Amino acid sequence: MTLGTPPSSQAYGEPWYWDNRYAHEPAPFDWYQKYSALAPLIRFYVPHRHQRVLVVGCGNSVFSEEMVNDGYEDVVNVDISNVVIEAMQAKYSNRQQLKYIKLDVRDMSPFQAGSFDAVIDKGTLDSILCGNNSRQNAAQMLDEVSRVLKDKGVYILITYGSPVYRLSLLKDSCAWSIKLHVIAKFGPEGSSEQPVRGLTDPIPLDESGSSVEDVLGKNPEVHYIYVCTKEPKAKE
């Protein structure tokens, strides 16, 4: 997909950019990976189709539609862009399994604590990290993700950020147990290239994340998938 003149990456962290983009480019677009490529991992960590799923920064992706086509019964989608949420509400008005709500992921107070079994993020944390006050905003987002997850719920983060740049942020924000998976970036036909390793096989991860380079080498052409499981708070 041609996106025209690329903006400053900082614009990705600003709501006005997304309203403008979706107003001028309404065609569906999936960031990073399509559902068909990620489905084995989603099914592995969200095995029951009745489990409630939240997709943050949904945009106009068909990812959630394809989840429902795969049998998932309750997929809630949020985005900061009113333009795209109105468009998606109209598009899927006849699909009861899909809900679209305008929300800022830094404040998801309409959702009660422990509302979801899984939260899926394809590029939303990355976008926030491009904006102003990025570290603070990212921490607020991750706090909210943790709050809306049930105990033992999973936050599945698909990102270009290697462990050197993401692991400490994730560890500092919440009480997670974290597993790392990788998937090859899109090939020329829009599907993932030959797998680097089995998608559901986690990569050994040490405290700093430096062990990943031993497995993948330097600058691998992959997207990183962090599966963060929310650990129950210890009873006092």
Short mmCIF file of C-alpha atoms in Angstrom, two decimals:
data_model
loop_
_atom_site.label_atom_id
_atom_site.label_comp_id
_atom_site.label_asym_id
_atom_site.label_seq_id
_atom_site.Cartn_x
_atom_site.Cartn_y
_atom_site.Cartn_z
CA MET A 1 0.00 0.00 0.00
CA THR A 2 1.32 3.46 -0.91
CA LEU A 3 0.97 5.88 1.95
CA GLY A 4 2.14 9.00 0.14
CA THR A 5 4.76 11.29 1.62
CA PRO A 6 5.83 9.75 4.92
CA PRO A 7 5.19 11.95 7.95
CA SER A 8 7.65 12.62 10.68
CA SER A 9 7.54 9.52 12.87
CA GLN A 10 6.59 11.78 15.78
CA ALA A 11 3.22 12.37 14.09
CA TYR A 12 2.30 8.74 14.74
CA GLY A 13 1.88 9.65 18.39
CA GLU A 14 -0.65 12.42 17.69
CA PRO A 15 -4.45 11.93 17.35
CA TRP A 16 -4.80 14.57 14.61
CA TYR A 17 -2.53 12.54 12.34
CA TRP A 18 -4.77 9.48 12.52
CA ASP A 19 -8.02 11.40 11.94
CA ASN A 20 -6.46 13.01 8.88
CA ARG A 21 -5.04 9.73 7.60
CA TYR A 22 -8.27 7.76 7.93
CA ALA A 23 -10.29 10.58 6.36
CA HIS A 24 -8.05 10.54 3.27
CA GLU A 25 -7.10 6.84 3.17
CA PRO A 26 -10.20 4.82 4.09
CA ALA A 27 -9.06 1.53 2.53
CA PRO A 28 -8.34 -1.26 5.06
CA PHE A 29 -4.73 -1.51 6.15
CA ASP A 30 -3.05 -3.99 8.51
CA TRP A 31 0.05 -2.88 10.35
CA TYR A 32 2.98 -5.31 10.55
CA GLN A 33 1.17 -8.64 10.15
CA LYS A 34 -2.15 -10.02 8.96
CA TYR A 35 -4.33 -12.31 11.06
CA SER A 36 -3.60 -15.32 8.85
CA ALA A 37 0.11 -15.05 9.72
CA LEU A 38 -0.46 -14.59 13.47
CA ALA A 39 -3.42 -16.98 13.88
CA PRO A 40 -1.38 -19.95 15.18
CA LEU A 41 -0.01 -17.79 18.00
CA ILE A 42 -3.36 -16.16 18.79
CA ARG A 43 -5.03 -19.56 18.96
CA PHE A 44 -2.22 -20.86 21.17
CA TYR A 45 -2.52 -18.09 23.77
CA VAL A 46 -6.27 -17.43 23.39
CA PRO A 47 -7.46 -21.01 22.92
CA HIS A 48 -11.16 -20.59 23.69
CA ARG A 49 -13.29 -18.73 21.18
CA HIS A 50 -15.59 -17.37 23.90
CA GLN A 51 -12.73 -15.51 25.58
CA ARG A 52 -13.14 -11.73 25.48
CA VAL A 53 -10.50 -9.94 23.42
CA LEU A 54 -9.56 -6.25 23.26
CA VAL A 55 -7.74 -4.93 20.18
CA VAL A 56 -6.10 -1.57 20.92
CA GLY A 57 -5.41 0.93 18.15
CA CYS A 58 -7.56 -1.09 15.77
CA GLY A 59 -7.59 1.43 12.93
CA ASN A 60 -9.37 0.15 9.80
CA SER A 61 -7.67 -3.24 9.88
CA VAL A 62 -9.58 -6.40 8.95
CA PHE A 63 -7.66 -8.26 11.69
CA SER A 64 -10.62 -8.35 14.09
CA GLU A 65 -13.05 -9.34 11.35
CA GLU A 66 -10.81 -12.28 10.55
CA MET A 67 -10.67 -13.22 14.24
CA VAL A 68 -14.46 -13.39 14.25
CA ASN A 69 -14.42 -15.38 11.01
CA ASP A 70 -12.11 -17.78 12.87
CA GLY A 71 -14.74 -18.27 15.56
CA TYR A 72 -13.96 -15.65 18.23
CA GLU A 73 -17.23 -14.43 19.70
CA ASP A 74 -16.42 -11.16 21.48
CA VAL A 75 -13.78 -8.82 20.00
CA VAL A 76 -13.82 -5.24 21.28
CA ASN A 77 -11.85 -2.65 19.31
CA VAL A 78 -10.70 0.79 20.45
CA ASP A 79 -8.97 3.64 18.65
CA ILE A 80 -8.29 7.29 19.39
CA SER A 81 -9.56 8.36 15.95
CA ASN A 82 -13.25 9.25 15.89
CA VAL A 83 -13.12 9.17 12.08
CA VAL A 84 -12.09 5.52 11.91
CA ILE A 85 -14.35 4.37 14.75
CA GLU A 86 -17.44 5.84 13.08
CA ALA A 87 -16.45 4.19 9.79
CA MET A 88 -15.89 0.80 11.43
CA GLN A 89 -19.14 1.00 13.44
CA ALA A 90 -21.02 1.54 10.18
CA LYS A 91 -19.09 -1.18 8.34
CA TYR A 92 -19.72 -3.85 10.99
CA SER A 93 -23.13 -2.81 12.27
CA ASN A 94 -24.44 -6.31 11.46
CA ARG A 95 -21.63 -8.20 13.25
CA GLN A 96 -22.59 -8.50 16.90
CA GLN A 97 -19.26 -10.11 17.75
CA LEU A 98 -17.42 -6.90 16.81
CA LYS A 99 -17.64 -3.71 18.87
CA TYR A 100 -15.89 -0.41 18.08
CA ILE A 101 -15.38 2.29 20.72
CA LYS A 102 -13.48 5.58 20.60
CA LEU A 103 -11.01 5.51 23.49
CA ASP A 104 -7.58 6.75 24.42
CA VAL A 105 -5.59 3.69 25.53
CA ARG A 106 -4.05 5.78 28.32
CA ASP A 107 -7.49 6.00 29.95
CA MET A 108 -9.82 3.07 29.36
CA SER A 109 -11.97 3.83 32.40
CA PRO A 110 -15.21 2.75 30.65
CA PHE A 111 -13.89 -0.80 31.05
CA GLN A 112 -13.93 -2.35 34.49
CA ALA A 113 -10.81 -3.96 35.89
CA GLY A 114 -10.37 -7.55 34.76
CA SER A 115 -12.70 -7.20 31.76
CA PHE A 116 -10.63 -9.04 29.14
CA ASP A 117 -8.87 -12.35 28.67
CA ALA A 118 -6.50 -10.92 26.06
CA VAL A 119 -5.32 -7.58 24.70
CA ILE A 120 -3.77 -7.47 21.22
CA ASP A 121 -1.56 -4.58 20.11
CA LYS A 122 -0.17 -4.27 16.59
CA GLY A 123 1.81 -1.04 16.61
CA THR A 124 -0.11 1.07 19.12
CA LEU A 125 2.61 1.10 21.76
CA ASP A 126 5.09 1.82 18.97
CA SER A 127 3.00 4.82 17.85
CA ILE A 128 2.82 6.21 21.38
CA LEU A 129 6.59 5.88 21.70
CA CYS A 130 6.92 8.14 18.63
CA GLY A 131 5.01 11.02 20.27
CA ASN A 132 5.69 13.65 22.90
CA ASN A 133 6.13 12.48 26.52
CA SER A 134 6.50 9.02 25.05
CA ARG A 135 7.78 7.16 28.08
CA GLN A 136 5.12 8.56 30.40
CA ASN A 137 2.33 7.92 27.88
CA ALA A 138 3.56 4.39 27.22
CA ALA A 139 3.62 3.65 30.95
CA GLN A 140 0.05 4.95 31.29
CA MET A 141 -1.07 2.75 28.42
CA LEU A 142 0.58 -0.35 29.88
CA ASP A 143 -0.94 0.35 33.31
CA GLU A 144 -4.38 0.47 31.68
CA VAL A 145 -3.75 -2.70 29.68
CA SER A 146 -2.80 -4.50 32.87
CA ARG A 147 -5.82 -3.12 34.72
CA VAL A 148 -8.38 -4.29 32.14
CA LEU A 149 -6.82 -7.75 31.87
CA LYS A 150 -7.97 -10.59 34.05
CA ASP A 151 -5.38 -12.36 36.18
CA LYS A 152 -3.47 -14.71 33.87
CA GLY A 153 -4.76 -12.72 30.91
CA VAL A 154 -2.32 -12.05 28.07
CA TYR A 155 -1.11 -8.86 26.43
CA ILE A 156 0.14 -9.78 22.95
CA LEU A 157 2.38 -7.00 21.65
CA ILE A 158 3.51 -7.12 18.02
CA THR A 159 6.28 -4.56 17.46
CA TYR A 160 9.43 -3.69 15.56
CA GLY A 161 11.12 -3.04 18.93
CA SER A 162 13.80 -5.52 19.94
CA PRO A 163 14.18 -6.55 23.60
CA VAL A 164 16.91 -3.95 24.08
CA TYR A 165 14.25 -1.27 23.49
CA ARG A 166 11.07 -2.90 24.84
CA LEU A 167 11.89 -5.34 27.62
CA SER A 168 12.72 -2.84 30.36
CA LEU A 169 9.64 -0.77 29.54
CA LEU A 170 7.41 -3.81 29.85
CA LYS A 171 9.08 -5.05 33.03
CA ASP A 172 9.04 -1.65 34.72
CA SER A 173 5.36 -1.08 34.04
CA CYS A 174 3.57 -4.14 35.36
CA ALA A 175 3.91 -7.54 36.97
CA TRP A 176 4.18 -9.70 33.85
CA SER A 177 5.73 -12.97 32.97
CA ILE A 178 7.06 -12.41 29.46
CA LYS A 179 7.69 -14.75 26.55
CA LEU A 180 9.18 -13.65 23.25
CA HIS A 181 8.29 -14.94 19.80
CA VAL A 182 9.34 -13.67 16.39
CA ILE A 183 7.85 -13.70 12.91
CA ALA A 184 9.45 -12.76 9.61
CA LYS A 185 8.41 -9.40 8.19
CA PHE A 186 6.12 -9.25 5.19
CA GLY A 187 7.49 -10.55 1.92
CA PRO A 188 6.80 -8.82 -1.40
CA GLU A 189 3.36 -10.43 -1.72
CA GLY A 190 2.22 -9.21 1.69
CA SER A 191 2.59 -12.52 3.50
CA SER A 192 5.30 -13.46 5.93
CA GLU A 193 8.45 -14.93 4.42
CA GLN A 194 9.97 -18.25 5.47
CA PRO A 195 9.70 -18.56 9.25
CA VAL A 196 12.74 -17.72 11.32
CA ARG A 197 11.64 -20.47 13.72
CA GLY A 198 8.36 -22.01 14.78
CA LEU A 199 5.95 -19.18 15.59
CA THR A 200 4.76 -20.76 18.81
CA ASP A 201 8.30 -21.60 19.96
CA PRO A 202 9.48 -18.89 22.38
CA ILE A 203 13.01 -17.53 22.14
CA PRO A 204 15.22 -17.79 25.25
CA LEU A 205 15.11 -14.43 27.00
CA ASP A 206 17.55 -13.25 29.66
CA GLU A 207 17.12 -10.22 31.92
CA SER A 208 18.58 -7.73 29.43
CA GLY A 209 17.27 -9.36 26.28
CA SER A 210 20.77 -9.67 24.85
CA SER A 211 20.36 -13.45 24.49
CA VAL A 212 18.09 -12.86 21.49
CA GLU A 213 21.01 -11.74 19.34
CA ASP A 214 22.70 -15.09 19.98
CA VAL A 215 19.70 -16.83 18.42
CA LEU A 216 18.75 -14.41 15.63
CA GLY A 217 21.96 -12.55 14.89
CA LYS A 218 22.21 -8.78 14.50
CA ASN A 219 19.37 -6.78 12.90
CA PRO A 220 17.11 -9.70 11.95
CA GLU A 221 14.22 -8.96 9.57
CA VAL A 222 11.53 -9.87 12.07
CA HIS A 223 8.71 -8.48 14.11
CA TYR A 224 8.97 -9.21 17.80
CA ILE A 225 5.95 -10.59 19.65
CA TYR A 226 5.95 -10.18 23.43
CA VAL A 227 3.37 -12.30 25.20
CA CYS A 228 2.94 -10.77 28.64
CA THR A 229 0.89 -12.77 31.13
CA LYS A 230 -0.58 -10.79 34.02
CA GLU A 231 0.48 -12.30 37.31
CA PRO A 232 -2.06 -12.23 40.17
CA LYS A 233 -1.20 -9.87 43.00
CA ALA A 234 0.11 -11.62 46.08
CA LYS A 235 -2.43 -11.74 48.87
CA GLU A 236 -1.43 -9.72 51.90
#
